[in-house]
């Protein structure tokens, strides 16, 4: 019998026990596992390191030398980074446990240990985000005449305007669902805003009230600006989540709302495609994308004051444990607050606009071909403008001397001028080949649509490398 392996370290800085003497027979401890146990203190855990990077993003939001609206933006980036972290990294660790793959990495962590450490550190980051947003950023915005108003701060005129706005713009697109045997718990879309509403009384059909769900369609703006006439100087903004909670009773006439609680579920968004087993990578990824929004849940965010019985009700339906629940001292969709950056035209509260340089060789040459015939040119983006590259492709698309264009596209965007020039080149009879990396994370759907557009124009599209 092999000896029992050394105890697993409980942290990166833990010193592992001295490994037992190596047996001389075939029952020796596997070399790979023994090496990990010996060198674990030398390695950072990948997931915890990623969280520390996000802590540095939060530090940018907390740096008072950074312009105010840029700090709001950094707070939103920190929140959206955490979303992706749970969708990919936490989801992957959970999959390893489900598939009985509790391997020990070079850091000495099993997936179970890594998840426990993530829970502790992510909880600290989330608490710090909300504390800084409410105690520092909102007062700082208010001093600049920018008010993000909570329900308790609404004046009568503001509440009346919001009620009218709710009835006219929001109520018609809401579809509340009372839960009963005929209306089971619905499929909740990844990262969507939802309310769990506790009701008493009977509805128009005589059914006893219990719990209802209200889902906010993604077509609704998450930040609402109020008219200047009802804001005492400056600008006033309200979050959609606050409006929904305040007027949710309008959806249930004849019943009494005893409580409404925001929640948001984060789902596994890692695409699992075995390129060796599929004949058409684009079709395989398209099929995976259809299920991404409803994959297994990995995190549940709830309002800080959400009752324990509602939390238990939600975790039961999402098949999550108490360790997967994060209570939020504010809106569960905190990254939506970053929309203020684009809604407020205050240049003095933002970084100065940056104008990239156009190298002189391109500025003085009649065409990009003349410039690069003269000498090689290195462009340093974003300090050098990307315009010369776009112009090169535009000229090539119409130049009769150009026979073929070979181009790589990575996260090009839906309306990229590069794509238009490539399509024009193909229509002009040139041989155009484009490599599109379909698996650029969270841009897969955009890249598939992009590849379809190119192929319809006669461009030969290659889907990256397996």
XYZ file of C-alpha atoms in Angstrom:
466
model
C 0.000 0.000 0.000
C 1.330 3.458 -0.814
C 1.813 5.838 2.033
C -0.792 8.508 2.652
C 0.164 11.645 0.649
C 1.181 14.728 2.581
C -1.598 16.954 3.935
C -2.910 19.487 1.456
C -1.729 23.059 2.138
C -4.537 25.397 3.221
C -3.102 28.508 1.585
C -0.464 29.739 -0.763
C 1.884 30.606 2.054
C 1.395 27.335 3.939
C 4.546 25.229 4.220
C 3.829 21.639 3.142
C 4.932 18.747 5.241
C 8.116 17.020 4.253
C 7.165 14.291 1.774
C 7.627 10.700 2.899
C 10.598 8.756 1.708
C 10.041 7.397 -1.788
C 9.131 3.701 -1.882
C 11.280 1.563 -4.143
C 8.400 -0.454 -5.626
C 5.754 0.389 -8.199
C 3.513 1.838 -5.462
C 5.591 5.023 -5.348
C 3.694 8.314 -4.962
C 3.069 9.737 -8.481
C 5.838 12.135 -9.385
C 3.510 14.928 -10.588
C 1.576 15.089 -7.334
C 4.752 14.917 -5.232
C 6.275 17.836 -7.199
C 3.195 19.984 -6.627
C 3.280 19.345 -2.898
C 6.939 20.366 -2.750
C 6.729 23.616 -4.708
C 3.199 24.856 -3.924
C 4.435 27.865 -1.872
C 6.224 29.142 -4.998
C 3.027 29.533 -7.041
C 0.131 31.962 -6.944
C -3.339 30.532 -7.364
C -4.680 31.612 -10.760
C -8.142 32.580 -9.573
C -6.995 34.457 -6.481
C -4.431 36.297 -8.580
C -7.215 37.390 -10.919
C -9.199 38.700 -7.959
C -6.168 40.693 -6.833
C -5.988 42.247 -10.289
C -9.603 43.275 -9.843
C -8.698 44.763 -6.475
C -6.282 47.027 -8.344
C -9.133 48.107 -10.642
C -11.142 48.980 -7.529
C -8.123 50.909 -6.239
C -8.348 53.085 -9.363
C -11.957 53.892 -8.434
C -10.793 54.822 -4.940
C -7.939 57.054 -6.122
C -9.030 60.669 -5.623
C -6.489 61.824 -8.211
C -8.642 60.147 -10.879
C -11.485 62.328 -12.283
C -14.810 61.650 -10.616
C -16.737 60.140 -13.531
C -13.728 57.993 -14.404
C -13.879 56.619 -10.862
C -17.558 55.760 -11.410
C -16.511 53.985 -14.573
C -13.771 52.025 -12.789
C -16.312 50.899 -10.204
C -18.470 49.546 -13.031
C -15.479 47.819 -14.638
C -14.667 46.157 -11.319
C -18.236 44.840 -11.101
C -18.359 43.575 -14.704
C -14.951 41.915 -14.241
C -16.340 40.009 -11.272
C -19.310 38.920 -13.374
C -16.989 37.401 -15.972
C -14.813 35.873 -13.260
C -17.796 33.932 -11.889
C -19.093 33.049 -15.345
C -15.772 31.508 -16.410
C -13.310 30.786 -13.612
C -15.733 29.849 -10.820
C -17.881 27.904 -13.285
C -14.826 25.914 -14.398
C -13.921 24.985 -10.822
C -17.488 23.891 -10.133
C -17.432 21.755 -13.279
C -14.260 20.033 -12.077
C -16.034 19.059 -8.864
C -19.170 17.848 -10.678
C -17.039 15.754 -13.045
C -15.041 14.324 -10.148
C -11.804 15.979 -11.265
C -10.477 17.284 -7.926
C -6.937 17.685 -9.246
C -4.313 19.518 -7.237
C -2.690 22.337 -9.179
C 0.871 23.646 -8.822
C -0.410 25.982 -6.073
C -1.457 22.985 -3.973
C -5.176 23.875 -4.136
C -7.994 21.495 -4.958
C -11.094 23.063 -6.578
C -12.857 22.905 -3.193
C -10.081 24.831 -1.438
C -9.879 27.355 -4.288
C -13.647 27.997 -4.149
C -13.520 28.577 -0.399
C -10.688 31.093 -0.807
C -12.532 32.771 -3.684
C -15.649 33.095 -1.570
C -13.749 34.931 1.158
C -11.807 37.279 -1.130
C -14.674 37.999 -3.542
C -16.915 38.802 -0.585
C -14.400 41.366 0.633
C -14.203 42.979 -2.810
C -17.973 43.140 -3.208
C -18.436 44.701 0.239
C -15.696 47.240 -0.538
C -17.346 48.167 -3.847
C -20.713 48.893 -2.298
C -19.265 50.690 0.720
C -17.141 52.976 -1.438
C -19.937 53.602 -3.925
C -22.467 54.645 -1.271
C -20.210 56.393 1.253
C -17.783 58.183 -1.053
C -18.769 58.267 -4.734
C -22.436 59.198 -4.338
C -21.692 62.113 -1.963
C -18.910 63.257 -4.314
C -21.331 63.172 -7.268
C -23.893 65.104 -5.244
C -21.349 67.859 -4.552
C -20.964 68.180 -8.319
C -24.724 68.521 -8.822
C -25.158 64.890 -9.937
C -27.734 63.096 -7.817
C -28.328 59.352 -7.946
C -31.489 59.298 -5.877
C -32.684 56.400 -3.782
C -36.380 55.850 -3.030
C -36.162 57.521 0.383
C -34.832 60.716 -1.239
C -37.635 61.255 -3.767
C -39.710 64.387 -3.331
C -43.433 64.323 -4.090
C -43.007 65.906 -7.528
C -40.261 63.443 -8.406
C -42.279 60.455 -7.256
C -45.303 61.609 -9.272
C -43.183 61.981 -12.409
C -41.612 58.545 -11.888
C -45.048 56.964 -11.356
C -46.262 58.418 -14.640
C -43.054 57.290 -16.347
C -43.533 53.800 -14.896
C -47.104 53.534 -16.143
C -46.253 54.857 -19.613
C -42.811 53.395 -20.382
C -42.218 50.425 -18.072
C -45.501 48.781 -17.069
C -46.535 47.787 -20.642
C -43.428 45.624 -21.167
C -43.482 43.830 -17.794
C -44.883 40.306 -17.433
C -45.234 39.406 -13.755
C -45.552 35.736 -12.918
C -47.316 34.471 -9.804
C -45.844 31.126 -8.801
C -48.291 28.252 -8.342
C -48.660 24.670 -9.650
C -49.817 26.000 -13.017
C -47.011 28.571 -13.175
C -43.744 26.950 -12.068
C -40.502 28.815 -11.506
C -39.445 30.225 -14.902
C -36.068 30.151 -16.580
C -34.148 33.207 -15.431
C -31.720 34.693 -17.931
C -28.077 35.091 -16.988
C -27.364 38.386 -15.155
C -30.865 39.722 -15.662
C -32.532 42.003 -13.105
C -35.422 40.375 -11.243
C -37.679 41.012 -8.272
C -39.072 38.427 -5.895
C -42.372 39.887 -4.647
C -44.154 38.641 -1.524
C -47.940 39.106 -1.799
C -51.003 38.719 0.406
C -54.691 38.741 -0.518
C -56.453 37.235 -3.524
C -56.061 38.132 -7.171
C -58.856 38.629 -9.727
C -59.120 34.831 -10.168
C -59.501 34.196 -6.444
C -56.030 32.748 -6.059
C -54.238 33.292 -2.752
C -51.128 35.452 -3.067
C -47.729 33.988 -2.287
C -44.599 34.826 -4.271
C -44.402 36.404 -7.709
C -41.458 37.151 -9.952
C -40.998 40.280 -12.040
C -38.315 40.247 -14.711
C -36.960 43.501 -16.127
C -36.648 43.214 -19.916
C -33.223 44.096 -21.244
C -34.830 46.611 -23.569
C -35.430 48.928 -20.599
C -32.706 51.453 -19.700
C -31.226 50.710 -16.277
C -30.650 54.385 -15.422
C -33.445 56.975 -15.786
C -32.751 60.707 -15.953
C -35.404 62.972 -14.466
C -36.346 66.338 -16.036
C -34.288 69.291 -14.836
C -37.524 71.038 -13.774
C -38.065 68.612 -10.890
C -34.412 68.459 -9.822
C -33.208 71.283 -7.614
C -30.215 72.232 -9.726
C -27.887 69.841 -11.543
C -29.002 66.442 -12.815
C -31.056 63.736 -11.139
C -30.929 60.029 -11.917
C -32.828 56.985 -10.646
C -32.053 53.302 -11.138
C -34.669 51.139 -12.829
C -34.458 48.670 -9.945
C -35.612 51.366 -7.499
C -38.558 52.333 -9.745
C -39.629 48.696 -10.065
C -39.533 48.162 -6.319
C -41.446 51.357 -5.579
C -44.314 50.752 -8.013
C -44.409 46.959 -8.258
C -47.826 47.021 -6.546
C -49.266 48.462 -9.784
C -48.783 45.001 -11.298
C -50.959 43.261 -8.680
C -54.271 45.134 -8.267
C -56.324 44.012 -5.297
C -53.313 42.480 -3.537
C -50.896 43.833 -0.982
C -47.140 43.785 -1.488
C -45.452 42.737 1.763
C -41.948 42.979 0.315
C -39.987 43.056 -2.926
C -36.374 41.975 -3.230
C -33.914 42.324 -6.083
C -31.936 39.310 -7.199
C -29.649 38.372 -10.052
C -28.244 34.981 -10.990
C -24.903 34.461 -12.728
C -24.603 31.374 -14.918
C -21.823 29.262 -16.395
C -20.802 30.979 -19.639
C -17.804 28.867 -20.616
C -18.363 27.302 -24.025
C -17.485 23.611 -24.200
C -16.809 22.619 -27.809
C -14.660 19.633 -28.776
C -13.189 20.799 -32.081
C -12.026 17.251 -32.869
C -15.608 15.973 -32.748
C -17.449 18.643 -34.728
C -17.574 19.050 -38.472
C -18.608 22.716 -38.454
C -17.117 24.787 -35.642
C -19.372 27.774 -36.334
C -22.560 25.672 -36.043
C -21.291 24.000 -32.876
C -20.540 27.339 -31.223
C -23.883 28.747 -32.367
C -25.663 25.828 -30.673
C -23.682 26.380 -27.471
C -24.517 30.098 -27.479
C -28.239 29.338 -27.545
C -27.939 27.667 -24.125
C -25.380 30.012 -22.567
C -27.985 32.309 -21.011
C -29.648 29.407 -19.189
C -26.701 27.211 -18.186
C -26.007 26.088 -14.607
C -26.093 28.851 -11.993
C -22.836 29.672 -10.189
C -23.725 32.756 -8.118
C -26.816 34.419 -6.645
C -26.803 38.121 -5.766
C -29.609 39.318 -3.507
C -30.537 42.533 -1.733
C -28.870 42.896 1.661
C -32.241 42.821 3.468
C -33.676 39.875 1.561
C -35.276 37.478 4.114
C -33.628 34.115 4.672
C -36.715 32.218 3.482
C -36.633 34.026 0.120
C -32.929 33.298 -0.227
C -33.562 29.614 0.539
C -36.426 29.579 -1.961
C -34.161 31.005 -4.698
C -31.121 28.857 -3.962
C -33.329 25.778 -4.021
C -34.534 26.563 -7.525
C -31.081 27.506 -8.802
C -29.462 24.500 -7.074
C -26.963 26.663 -5.235
C -25.617 26.540 -1.716
C -25.415 29.233 0.945
C -21.763 29.770 -0.040
C -22.908 30.879 -3.502
C -25.038 33.752 -2.190
C -23.702 37.318 -2.109
C -25.709 40.019 -0.358
C -25.488 43.459 -1.950
C -25.839 46.691 0.023
C -27.317 48.448 -2.989
C -28.488 47.576 -6.511
C -27.598 44.034 -7.549
C -26.666 45.369 -10.978
C -23.955 47.733 -9.704
C -22.113 47.824 -13.020
C -25.134 49.624 -14.537
C -24.232 52.735 -12.557
C -21.317 53.191 -14.967
C -23.880 54.318 -17.567
C -23.740 57.708 -15.853
C -20.399 58.271 -17.590
C -22.009 58.489 -21.033
C -25.152 60.261 -19.817
C -23.314 63.211 -18.262
C -21.540 65.749 -20.461
C -19.006 67.090 -17.972
C -15.520 66.991 -19.580
C -13.932 68.393 -16.432
C -14.969 65.212 -14.580
C -13.351 62.906 -17.143
C -9.876 62.232 -18.441
C -8.817 64.706 -21.146
C -9.706 63.508 -24.627
C -6.793 61.702 -26.264
C -5.975 62.249 -29.940
C -3.718 59.510 -31.354
C -0.838 60.594 -33.577
C -0.712 60.011 -37.330
C 2.936 59.382 -38.257
C 4.367 61.978 -40.614
C 5.235 59.363 -43.253
C 1.510 58.663 -43.711
C 0.428 62.284 -43.358
C 2.676 63.424 -46.224
C 2.420 60.446 -48.611
C -0.191 60.394 -51.362
C -1.212 56.830 -50.465
C -0.330 54.262 -47.786
C 1.411 52.175 -50.462
C 3.777 55.066 -51.196
C 4.570 55.380 -47.491
C 5.456 51.723 -46.961
C 7.379 51.531 -50.245
C 9.624 54.278 -48.891
C 10.405 52.465 -45.658
C 9.035 50.116 -43.027
C 6.689 51.756 -40.514
C 5.893 50.551 -37.011
C 2.627 51.785 -35.501
C 2.278 51.808 -31.707
C -1.423 51.650 -30.864
C -3.230 53.403 -29.272
C -0.606 56.162 -29.268
C -0.435 56.016 -33.063
C -3.754 56.248 -34.881
C -5.265 53.133 -36.457
C -6.505 55.291 -39.349
C -3.502 54.458 -41.609
C -4.371 50.753 -41.361
C -7.993 51.428 -42.305
C -6.867 53.662 -45.162
C -4.442 51.006 -46.411
C -7.275 48.474 -46.599
C -9.609 50.987 -48.256
C -7.073 51.804 -50.959
C -6.295 48.119 -51.461
C -9.979 47.310 -51.916
C -10.223 49.567 -55.005
C -6.664 49.457 -56.377
C -6.630 47.413 -59.623
C -3.041 46.375 -58.870
C -4.097 44.496 -55.718
C -4.928 40.860 -56.454
C -5.432 39.399 -52.978
C -5.981 40.498 -49.380
C -5.340 38.263 -46.377
C -6.549 39.631 -43.061
C -6.995 38.516 -39.447
C -9.993 39.891 -37.533
C -10.185 39.658 -33.751
C -12.971 41.482 -31.864
C -13.491 43.745 -34.870
C -16.956 44.911 -33.781
C -20.279 44.929 -35.622
C -19.725 48.150 -37.577
C -15.998 48.001 -38.247
C -14.925 49.910 -41.393
C -12.389 47.120 -41.973
C -15.226 44.704 -42.639
C -16.870 47.058 -45.122
C -13.591 47.439 -47.039
C -13.025 43.674 -47.101
C -16.527 43.135 -48.489
C -15.949 45.851 -51.082
C -12.658 44.212 -52.110
C -14.401 40.855 -52.633
C -17.132 42.523 -54.708
C -14.397 44.138 -56.801
C -13.116 40.694 -57.751
C -10.145 40.428 -55.410
C -9.295 37.186 -53.644
C -10.011 37.929 -49.961
C -9.208 35.507 -47.149
C -10.049 36.366 -43.535
C -9.182 34.501 -40.354
C -11.919 35.056 -37.751
C -11.264 33.810 -34.226
C -14.763 32.640 -33.325
C -13.903 31.857 -29.719
C -13.001 35.362 -28.588
C -14.827 35.140 -25.269
C -18.233 36.887 -25.116
C -17.782 38.038 -28.715
C -18.620 34.644 -30.212
C -22.068 35.653 -31.417
C -20.751 38.873 -32.994
C -17.951 36.955 -34.720
C -20.357 34.379 -36.158
C -22.556 37.140 -37.616
C -19.422 38.832 -38.942
C -18.250 35.624 -40.597
C -21.684 35.138 -42.192
C -21.599 38.670 -43.670
C -18.151 38.096 -45.118
C -19.042 34.719 -46.618
C -22.190 36.116 -48.224
C -19.959 38.676 -49.994
C -17.658 35.969 -51.358
C -14.889 36.228 -48.760
C -13.144 32.993 -47.799
C -13.403 32.717 -44.016
C -11.171 30.537 -41.853
C -12.260 29.920 -38.242
C -8.941 30.264 -36.467
C -6.864 27.262 -35.499
C -8.068 24.150 -33.697
